[in-house]
Amino acid sequence: MEKTIYVTRPFLPPKQEYDEYVQHIWDEHYLTNNGPLHKEFEQRLREFTGVPNVTLTVNGHMALEIALEGLGIKGEVITTPFTFASTTHALSLCGIKPVFADIREEDLTLDPQQIENKITERTTAIMPVHVYGHLCDVKAIGEIARKYGLKVIYDAAHAFGVTKDGVSAAAFGDVSMFSFHATKLFHTIEGGALCYSDGTYTRIFNAYKNFGIEGEEHVPYVGGNAKMNEFQAAMGLANLPHVPALIEERRAITLRYRDRLQGVKGLRMFEPEAQLGVAYNYAYLPILIDAEAFGASRDDVYFALKRENIFSRRYFWPIVPDFECYRDQYAHESLPVARKAGAQVLCLPIYNGLALEEVDRICGLLRGVSHIG
Ligand code: T4K
């Protein structure tokens, strides 16, 4: 049996580069609570994204909750059904009602044309997701938000390193959240960040990630604990300089997949960088399988690969409104594009260090599943 291949595998920097940062931790005896590496990492991210304000967090999910609490979002928020559980759960956990609008076929991001008819007098914000690093229609979403006086919080968990016309994905909306989880192309083991241009948010975001505390005798908010520690910041500092090379390598892997899967009937791939001005990060490798045209279902492919110890993932199926915890409220919702994408999507393995020969093997197996040939 060939070696096991997972959908992803975290990049690790040369150990000595991490060790150098870890040595600072030993020198300073500062382990968490806005330590020196945390401060340095925030600064490096400001430089990398070109966004003037960055607040680091223990993970991406808590960053979403802090953004919602910090901006005082209440009532209803319009969001995408085609995402990881975290996006919707952050809203629910903050006492906000998620309202799902459908996604668009072309890139599976929230469809701006579906947003307006979901707006009620209780709507306070829009929370779109740059799913797989595919940039949402930020212009159209921004226009709707301005027209109705809504905030926009982007879940940019997948979009680190993506730019449009040289502007980072971090720069759109009122706030953008990145996940730095181990499974992301850029990671801090666990971790996350909020990026935003309005510097008045910094005080409140920093308070919310530290029990609502603003000073030894001053606790104006009810907050939890979502601070990034120094070991996470060390990993971020060691990994950040590698990001351009990591994206380049992932691009080569993606091109190989595209080449090897070209012309397969019933199989659709995405080309986000074909959009004018977009530099893509090659974070994920989603394909859509139309069972009839392909001659086998998405699940047939998933299980066939699994039998060969290749673990692709059905990100994002079931779609969030169909989760047990939400379906009583949302099962009746007509979200045809999201439901179809959920039934067809498969994310193939992509990570730094995945050999092109392994890509060839995966593609060969995949082609073999089709009964059409
Ligand atoms: N918003 C969106 C749109 C998101 O996608 C996410 C997270 C969030 C918000 C929240 O951000 P965080 O709070 O997580 O920072 C994974 C990740 O845990 C999650 O971060 C990510 N999205 C989601 C899409 O994927 P799982 O449950 O699929 O991960 P898991 O453990 O099955 O890992 C996938 C594969 O990767 C494993 O089969 C093996 C491999 N792996 C994984 C880890 C952790 C390794 O080889 N080494 C490792 O250390 O959720």
Short mmCIF file of C-alpha atoms and ligand atoms in Angstrom, two decimals:
data_model
loop_
_atom_site.label_atom_id
_atom_site.label_comp_id
_atom_site.label_asym_id
_atom_site.label_seq_id
_atom_site.Cartn_x
_atom_site.Cartn_y
_atom_site.Cartn_z
CA MET A 1 0.00 0.00 0.00
CA GLU A 2 1.25 3.46 -0.91
CA LYS A 3 1.75 6.04 1.83
CA THR A 4 -1.23 7.78 3.39
CA ILE A 5 -2.08 11.15 1.87
CA TYR A 6 -4.29 13.55 3.80
CA VAL A 7 -6.13 16.54 2.37
CA THR A 8 -3.46 18.71 3.91
CA ARG A 9 -0.25 18.52 5.92
CA PRO A 10 1.09 21.48 7.88
CA PHE A 11 4.25 23.16 6.65
CA LEU A 12 6.98 23.34 9.27
CA PRO A 13 9.83 25.83 8.94
CA PRO A 14 13.45 24.66 9.33
CA LYS A 15 13.54 23.80 13.04
CA GLN A 16 16.44 26.10 13.77
CA GLU A 17 14.39 29.11 12.57
CA TYR A 18 11.66 28.29 15.10
CA ASP A 19 14.28 27.53 17.78
CA GLU A 20 15.76 31.01 17.42
CA TYR A 21 12.43 32.58 18.33
CA VAL A 22 11.83 30.04 21.09
CA GLN A 23 15.20 31.01 22.59
CA HIS A 24 13.77 34.55 23.06
CA ILE A 25 10.97 33.03 25.10
CA TRP A 26 13.55 31.36 27.37
CA ASP A 27 15.49 34.64 27.61
CA GLU A 28 12.47 36.81 28.39
CA HIS A 29 10.33 34.44 30.48
CA TYR A 30 7.33 35.99 28.76
CA LEU A 31 4.90 33.29 27.65
CA THR A 32 1.64 35.03 26.78
CA ASN A 33 -0.44 38.22 27.34
CA ASN A 34 0.92 40.49 24.60
CA GLY A 35 4.56 39.44 24.93
CA PRO A 36 7.46 40.66 22.77
CA LEU A 37 7.03 38.05 20.02
CA HIS A 38 3.30 38.76 19.91
CA LYS A 39 4.04 42.46 19.38
CA GLU A 40 6.65 41.73 16.71
CA PHE A 41 4.32 39.32 14.90
CA GLU A 42 1.47 41.86 14.87
CA GLN A 43 3.85 44.39 13.32
CA ARG A 44 5.05 41.92 10.68
CA LEU A 45 1.45 41.18 9.73
CA ARG A 46 0.69 44.88 9.37
CA GLU A 47 3.61 45.09 6.96
CA PHE A 48 2.64 41.90 5.11
CA THR A 49 -1.02 42.84 4.64
CA GLY A 50 -0.58 46.60 4.34
CA VAL A 51 -3.52 46.97 6.75
CA PRO A 52 -2.79 49.37 9.60
CA ASN A 53 -4.40 47.43 12.46
CA VAL A 54 -4.01 43.78 13.41
CA THR A 55 -5.30 42.03 16.54
CA LEU A 56 -3.98 38.51 17.12
CA THR A 57 -6.11 35.79 18.69
CA VAL A 58 -5.77 32.23 19.94
CA ASN A 59 -7.64 30.94 16.87
CA GLY A 60 -9.74 32.16 13.98
CA HIS A 61 -13.06 31.25 15.55
CA MET A 62 -12.52 33.43 18.61
CA ALA A 63 -11.45 36.26 16.32
CA LEU A 64 -14.90 36.09 14.69
CA GLU A 65 -16.66 36.19 18.04
CA ILE A 66 -14.51 39.14 19.17
CA ALA A 67 -15.27 41.04 15.96
CA LEU A 68 -19.01 40.52 16.48
CA GLU A 69 -18.87 41.50 20.15
CA GLY A 70 -16.51 44.40 19.56
CA LEU A 71 -18.65 45.90 16.79
CA GLY A 72 -21.78 45.38 18.88
CA ILE A 73 -23.49 43.29 16.20
CA LYS A 74 -27.00 42.17 17.19
CA GLY A 75 -30.24 40.95 15.59
CA GLU A 76 -29.73 39.26 12.21
CA VAL A 77 -26.64 38.83 10.06
CA ILE A 78 -26.75 37.71 6.44
CA THR A 79 -24.21 35.01 5.75
CA THR A 80 -23.34 32.09 3.49
CA PRO A 81 -24.60 28.55 4.02
CA PHE A 82 -21.50 27.17 2.26
CA THR A 83 -18.78 27.42 4.89
CA PHE A 84 -17.14 25.71 7.84
CA ALA A 85 -19.22 25.40 11.03
CA SER A 86 -17.25 28.19 12.71
CA THR A 87 -18.71 31.06 10.65
CA THR A 88 -22.31 30.33 11.60
CA HIS A 89 -21.58 29.12 15.12
CA ALA A 90 -19.79 32.41 15.89
CA LEU A 91 -23.02 34.25 15.10
CA SER A 92 -25.19 31.86 17.10
CA LEU A 93 -22.85 31.88 20.09
CA CYS A 94 -23.02 35.69 20.11
CA GLY A 95 -26.84 35.56 20.23
CA ILE A 96 -27.21 36.67 16.61
CA LYS A 97 -29.57 35.01 14.12
CA PRO A 98 -27.75 33.76 11.01
CA VAL A 99 -29.79 34.46 7.87
CA PHE A 100 -28.59 32.45 4.89
CA ALA A 101 -28.43 33.87 1.38
CA ASP A 102 -27.44 31.59 -1.49
CA ILE A 103 -24.00 31.48 -3.12
CA ARG A 104 -23.07 32.02 -6.76
CA GLU A 105 -22.18 29.19 -9.12
CA GLU A 106 -19.02 30.78 -10.46
CA ASP A 107 -16.94 30.77 -7.25
CA LEU A 108 -19.26 29.52 -4.47
CA THR A 109 -19.09 32.80 -2.51
CA LEU A 110 -22.11 34.69 -1.14
CA ASP A 111 -24.21 35.98 -4.06
CA PRO A 112 -24.68 39.76 -3.72
CA GLN A 113 -27.94 39.47 -5.68
CA GLN A 114 -29.40 37.24 -2.98
CA ILE A 115 -28.50 39.56 -0.10
CA GLU A 116 -30.93 42.43 -0.53
CA ASN A 117 -34.15 40.43 -0.28
CA LYS A 118 -32.92 38.91 3.02
CA ILE A 119 -32.52 42.32 4.67
CA THR A 120 -35.07 43.11 7.41
CA GLU A 121 -35.24 45.88 10.02
CA ARG A 122 -33.28 43.53 12.34
CA THR A 123 -30.32 43.12 9.96
CA THR A 124 -27.13 44.73 11.27
CA ALA A 125 -24.32 43.15 9.24
CA ILE A 126 -23.20 40.85 6.43
CA MET A 127 -20.70 38.07 7.08
CA PRO A 128 -19.40 36.67 3.77
CA VAL A 129 -16.65 34.06 3.41
CA HIS A 130 -13.81 34.08 0.87
CA VAL A 131 -14.34 30.34 0.60
CA TYR A 132 -11.19 28.40 -0.52
CA GLY A 133 -9.54 31.82 -0.89
CA HIS A 134 -11.98 32.76 -3.70
CA LEU A 135 -12.50 36.49 -3.21
CA CYS A 136 -16.12 37.53 -2.74
CA ASP A 137 -17.55 40.31 -4.88
CA VAL A 138 -16.27 42.85 -2.35
CA LYS A 139 -17.39 45.82 -4.43
CA ALA A 140 -21.04 44.76 -4.74
CA ILE A 141 -21.18 43.67 -1.08
CA GLY A 142 -19.66 47.00 0.00
CA GLU A 143 -22.29 48.91 -2.01
CA ILE A 144 -25.18 47.00 -0.41
CA ALA A 145 -23.67 47.56 3.05
CA ARG A 146 -23.39 51.30 2.45
CA LYS A 147 -26.92 51.54 1.07
CA TYR A 148 -28.45 49.86 4.15
CA GLY A 149 -25.96 51.02 6.79
CA LEU A 150 -24.71 47.50 7.54
CA LYS A 151 -21.31 46.40 8.84
CA VAL A 152 -19.31 43.84 6.83
CA ILE A 153 -17.21 41.23 8.63
CA TYR A 154 -15.30 39.02 6.22
CA ASP A 155 -14.47 35.48 7.22
CA ALA A 156 -11.15 35.42 5.37
CA ALA A 157 -10.02 32.21 7.10
CA HIS A 158 -8.90 30.77 3.73
CA ALA A 159 -7.64 33.94 2.09
CA PHE A 160 -4.25 34.72 3.61
CA GLY A 161 -1.96 35.94 0.84
CA VAL A 162 -4.78 36.65 -1.64
CA THR A 163 -4.72 40.12 -3.21
CA LYS A 164 -6.81 42.07 -5.70
CA ASP A 165 -5.03 44.81 -7.64
CA GLY A 166 -2.25 44.47 -5.09
CA VAL A 167 -4.62 45.06 -2.14
CA SER A 168 -4.70 42.32 0.51
CA ALA A 169 -7.90 40.38 1.23
CA ALA A 170 -7.36 41.73 4.75
CA ALA A 171 -8.37 45.21 3.61
CA PHE A 172 -12.03 44.63 2.72
CA GLY A 173 -15.10 45.30 4.84
CA ASP A 174 -15.03 46.74 8.35
CA VAL A 175 -12.99 43.79 9.63
CA SER A 176 -11.45 40.66 8.11
CA MET A 177 -10.65 37.51 10.05
CA PHE A 178 -7.82 35.11 9.19
CA SER A 179 -7.37 31.62 10.58
CA PHE A 180 -3.80 30.52 11.25
CA HIS A 181 -4.79 26.93 12.04
CA ALA A 182 -2.28 24.16 11.29
CA THR A 183 -4.29 23.16 8.22
CA LYS A 184 -3.91 26.60 6.63
CA LEU A 185 -1.19 27.55 4.17
CA PHE A 186 0.15 30.00 6.74
CA HIS A 187 -0.23 28.88 10.35
CA THR A 188 0.71 29.52 13.96
CA ILE A 189 -0.28 25.96 15.04
CA GLU A 190 -3.62 27.40 16.21
CA GLY A 191 -4.20 31.09 15.78
CA GLY A 192 -6.08 33.88 14.12
CA ALA A 193 -6.18 37.60 13.51
CA LEU A 194 -8.51 40.50 12.88
CA CYS A 195 -7.37 43.09 10.34
CA TYR A 196 -9.09 46.47 10.00
CA SER A 197 -8.45 50.04 9.01
CA ASP A 198 -10.41 51.81 11.80
CA GLY A 199 -7.89 52.03 14.64
CA THR A 200 -10.60 52.85 17.19
CA TYR A 201 -11.51 49.13 17.24
CA THR A 202 -8.14 48.10 18.67
CA ARG A 203 -8.97 49.01 22.26
CA ILE A 204 -12.21 47.06 22.34
CA PHE A 205 -10.88 44.00 20.46
CA ASN A 206 -7.90 43.80 22.83
CA ALA A 207 -10.22 44.07 25.82
CA TYR A 208 -12.58 41.35 24.52
CA LYS A 209 -9.71 38.89 24.05
CA ASN A 210 -8.55 39.53 27.63
CA PHE A 211 -11.65 39.10 29.85
CA GLY A 212 -12.96 42.58 28.97
CA ILE A 213 -10.15 44.11 31.03
CA GLU A 214 -8.79 47.53 30.08
CA GLY A 215 -6.65 48.18 33.14
CA GLU A 216 -6.01 46.76 36.59
CA GLU A 217 -9.06 48.53 37.99
CA HIS A 218 -11.06 48.89 34.83
CA VAL A 219 -13.25 46.09 33.42
CA PRO A 220 -15.83 47.69 31.15
CA TYR A 221 -16.80 44.56 29.16
CA VAL A 222 -17.76 40.95 29.77
CA GLY A 223 -15.07 39.19 27.74
CA GLY A 224 -13.45 35.77 27.56
CA ASN A 225 -9.88 34.71 26.95
CA ALA A 226 -8.67 34.54 23.37
CA LYS A 227 -5.03 35.61 23.54
CA MET A 228 -2.34 34.24 21.27
CA ASN A 229 0.65 32.93 23.21
CA GLU A 230 4.36 33.43 22.50
CA PHE A 231 4.93 29.94 21.04
CA GLN A 232 2.19 30.56 18.50
CA ALA A 233 3.68 33.96 17.66
CA ALA A 234 7.12 32.31 17.30
CA MET A 235 5.68 29.86 14.77
CA GLY A 236 4.05 32.73 12.89
CA LEU A 237 7.28 34.70 12.76
CA ALA A 238 9.21 31.66 11.55
CA ASN A 239 6.60 30.76 8.90
CA LEU A 240 5.78 34.20 7.51
CA PRO A 241 8.92 34.69 5.38
CA HIS A 242 8.19 31.35 3.65
CA VAL A 243 4.69 32.35 2.49
CA PRO A 244 5.59 33.54 -1.05
CA ALA A 245 7.51 30.31 -1.74
CA LEU A 246 4.71 28.21 -0.25
CA ILE A 247 2.17 29.85 -2.55
CA GLU A 248 4.46 29.30 -5.54
CA GLU A 249 4.82 25.60 -4.76
CA ARG A 250 1.07 25.21 -4.28
CA ARG A 251 0.54 26.95 -7.62
CA ALA A 252 2.69 24.32 -9.33
CA ILE A 253 0.68 21.53 -7.66
CA THR A 254 -2.60 23.18 -8.72
CA LEU A 255 -1.41 23.54 -12.32
CA ARG A 256 -0.49 19.84 -12.34
CA TYR A 257 -3.99 18.89 -11.15
CA ARG A 258 -5.54 21.14 -13.79
CA ASP A 259 -3.39 19.61 -16.48
CA ARG A 260 -4.07 16.02 -15.46
CA LEU A 261 -7.81 16.52 -14.98
CA GLN A 262 -8.36 18.67 -18.02
CA GLY A 263 -11.19 17.50 -20.24
CA VAL A 264 -12.67 15.01 -17.74
CA LYS A 265 -16.40 15.08 -18.44
CA GLY A 266 -18.56 16.17 -15.47
CA LEU A 267 -15.61 17.47 -13.45
CA ARG A 268 -15.32 21.19 -12.79
CA MET A 269 -12.35 23.07 -11.37
CA PHE A 270 -11.92 26.71 -10.43
CA GLU A 271 -9.45 29.28 -11.69
CA PRO A 272 -9.71 32.18 -9.21
CA GLU A 273 -6.61 33.92 -10.54
CA ALA A 274 -8.34 34.31 -13.92
CA GLN A 275 -10.36 37.12 -12.32
CA LEU A 276 -8.81 40.44 -13.30
CA GLY A 277 -6.21 41.67 -10.82
CA VAL A 278 -6.49 38.68 -8.47
CA ALA A 279 -3.40 36.94 -7.08
CA TYR A 280 -4.63 33.63 -5.62
CA ASN A 281 -3.09 31.68 -2.73
CA TYR A 282 -3.87 28.11 -3.91
CA ALA A 283 -5.13 27.29 -0.42
CA TYR A 284 -7.51 24.49 -1.43
CA LEU A 285 -8.13 22.30 -4.45
CA PRO A 286 -11.94 22.01 -4.73
CA ILE A 287 -13.51 20.12 -7.62
CA LEU A 288 -17.21 19.66 -8.43
CA ILE A 289 -18.44 16.32 -9.73
CA ASP A 290 -21.66 16.13 -11.70
CA ALA A 291 -22.54 12.47 -11.14
CA GLU A 292 -24.48 12.05 -14.38
CA ALA A 293 -21.89 13.56 -16.69
CA PHE A 294 -18.92 12.05 -14.81
CA GLY A 295 -20.44 8.60 -14.58
CA ALA A 296 -19.95 8.28 -10.81
CA SER A 297 -20.85 10.36 -7.79
CA ARG A 298 -18.67 12.62 -5.66
CA ASP A 299 -18.99 10.03 -2.89
CA ASP A 300 -17.86 7.25 -5.24
CA VAL A 301 -14.68 9.25 -5.82
CA TYR A 302 -14.25 10.04 -2.11
CA PHE A 303 -14.51 6.36 -1.13
CA ALA A 304 -12.40 5.11 -4.04
CA LEU A 305 -9.57 7.42 -2.98
CA LYS A 306 -10.06 6.45 0.66
CA ARG A 307 -9.57 2.78 -0.23
CA GLU A 308 -6.13 3.83 -1.52
CA ASN A 309 -5.41 5.72 1.74
CA ILE A 310 -5.96 9.08 0.06
CA PHE A 311 -8.13 11.24 2.28
CA SER A 312 -9.88 13.93 0.29
CA ARG A 313 -12.52 15.96 2.15
CA ARG A 314 -16.10 16.99 1.41
CA TYR A 315 -15.60 20.59 2.49
CA PHE A 316 -18.39 21.86 2.87
CA TRP A 317 -20.98 19.11 3.13
CA PRO A 318 -23.51 18.97 4.66
CA ILE A 319 -24.10 22.68 4.21
CA VAL A 320 -24.50 24.46 7.54
CA PRO A 321 -28.34 24.89 7.51
CA ASP A 322 -28.59 21.09 7.24
CA PHE A 323 -26.51 20.43 10.40
CA GLU A 324 -28.53 18.69 13.16
CA CYS A 325 -28.21 21.80 15.32
CA TYR A 326 -29.74 24.09 12.67
CA ARG A 327 -32.02 22.00 10.47
CA ASP A 328 -35.21 22.50 12.50
CA GLN A 329 -34.86 26.22 11.82
CA TYR A 330 -33.50 26.18 8.28
CA ALA A 331 -34.28 22.90 6.48
CA HIS A 332 -37.10 24.63 4.56
CA GLU A 333 -34.72 27.29 3.15
CA SER A 334 -34.32 27.12 -0.59
CA LEU A 335 -30.59 27.42 -1.22
CA PRO A 336 -30.29 25.53 -4.50
CA VAL A 337 -26.78 26.59 -5.49
CA ALA A 338 -25.30 25.87 -2.07
CA ARG A 339 -27.09 22.50 -1.81
CA LYS A 340 -25.87 21.47 -5.26
CA ALA A 341 -22.29 22.55 -4.48
CA GLY A 342 -22.42 20.69 -1.15
CA ALA A 343 -23.47 17.51 -2.96
CA GLN A 344 -20.80 17.82 -5.67
CA VAL A 345 -17.73 19.24 -3.96
CA LEU A 346 -14.58 17.39 -3.09
CA CYS A 347 -11.35 18.97 -1.87
CA LEU A 348 -8.36 17.06 -3.17
CA PRO A 349 -5.04 16.89 -1.27
CA ILE A 350 -2.85 19.94 -1.60
CA TYR A 351 0.05 20.86 0.65
CA ASN A 352 3.67 21.85 0.53
CA GLY A 353 5.71 18.75 -0.07
CA LEU A 354 3.00 16.89 -2.05
CA ALA A 355 4.98 15.42 -4.96
CA LEU A 356 3.74 15.97 -8.50
CA GLU A 357 3.92 12.18 -9.02
CA GLU A 358 1.47 11.80 -6.16
CA VAL A 359 -0.82 14.30 -7.88
CA ASP A 360 -0.58 12.18 -11.05
CA ARG A 361 -1.54 9.08 -9.10
CA ILE A 362 -4.53 10.80 -7.46
CA CYS A 363 -5.71 12.06 -10.86
CA GLY A 364 -5.26 8.61 -12.43
CA LEU A 365 -7.35 7.01 -9.68
CA LEU A 366 -9.98 9.73 -10.00
CA ARG A 367 -10.28 9.27 -13.75
CA GLY A 368 -10.59 5.53 -13.16
CA VAL A 369 -13.71 5.98 -11.02
CA SER A 370 -15.67 7.45 -13.91
CA HIS A 371 -17.65 4.78 -15.73
CA ILE A 372 -17.54 6.90 -18.84
CA GLY A 373 -13.83 6.96 -19.43
N1 T4K B 1 -14.03 30.05 9.12
C1 T4K B 1 -13.74 29.18 8.14
C2 T4K B 1 -14.30 29.42 6.78
C3 T4K B 1 -12.91 28.08 8.40
O1 T4K B 1 -12.64 27.20 7.41
C4 T4K B 1 -12.38 27.91 9.70
C5 T4K B 1 -11.54 26.78 9.99
C6 T4K B 1 -12.70 28.87 10.68
C7 T4K B 1 -13.55 29.93 10.35
C8 T4K B 1 -12.20 28.79 12.09
O2 T4K B 1 -10.79 29.00 12.18
P1 T4K B 1 -9.95 28.26 13.38
O3 T4K B 1 -10.66 28.56 14.65
O4 T4K B 1 -9.87 26.79 13.07
O5 T4K B 1 -8.62 28.94 13.30
C9 T4K B 1 -10.09 21.91 9.72
C10 T4K B 1 -9.51 22.96 10.64
O6 T4K B 1 -9.46 22.53 12.00
C11 T4K B 1 -10.20 24.27 10.59
O7 T4K B 1 -9.26 25.25 11.05
C12 T4K B 1 -10.59 24.66 9.17
N2 T4K B 1 -11.37 25.85 9.11
C13 T4K B 1 -11.38 23.52 8.53
C14 T4K B 1 -11.77 23.85 7.10
O8 T4K B 1 -10.57 22.37 8.51
P2 T4K B 1 -11.07 19.53 10.22
O9 T4K B 1 -11.91 19.02 11.35
O10 T4K B 1 -11.44 19.16 8.84
O11 T4K B 1 -9.51 19.20 10.46
P3 T4K B 1 -8.78 17.79 10.58
O12 T4K B 1 -8.21 17.69 11.94
O13 T4K B 1 -9.64 16.70 10.10
O14 T4K B 1 -7.55 18.02 9.58
C15 T4K B 1 -7.61 17.73 8.19
C16 T4K B 1 -6.47 16.81 7.83
O15 T4K B 1 -5.23 17.48 7.94
C17 T4K B 1 -6.35 15.58 8.73
O16 T4K B 1 -7.08 14.52 8.16
C18 T4K B 1 -4.86 15.28 8.74
C19 T4K B 1 -4.20 16.60 8.39
N3 T4K B 1 -3.53 17.18 9.55
C20 T4K B 1 -4.24 17.97 10.41
C21 T4K B 1 -3.62 18.55 11.49
C22 T4K B 1 -4.41 19.40 12.47
C23 T4K B 1 -2.18 16.97 9.72
O17 T4K B 1 -1.55 16.23 8.93
N4 T4K B 1 -1.55 17.54 10.78
C24 T4K B 1 -2.22 18.33 11.68
O18 T4K B 1 -1.60 18.87 12.64
O19 T4K B 1 -11.06 21.12 10.38
#
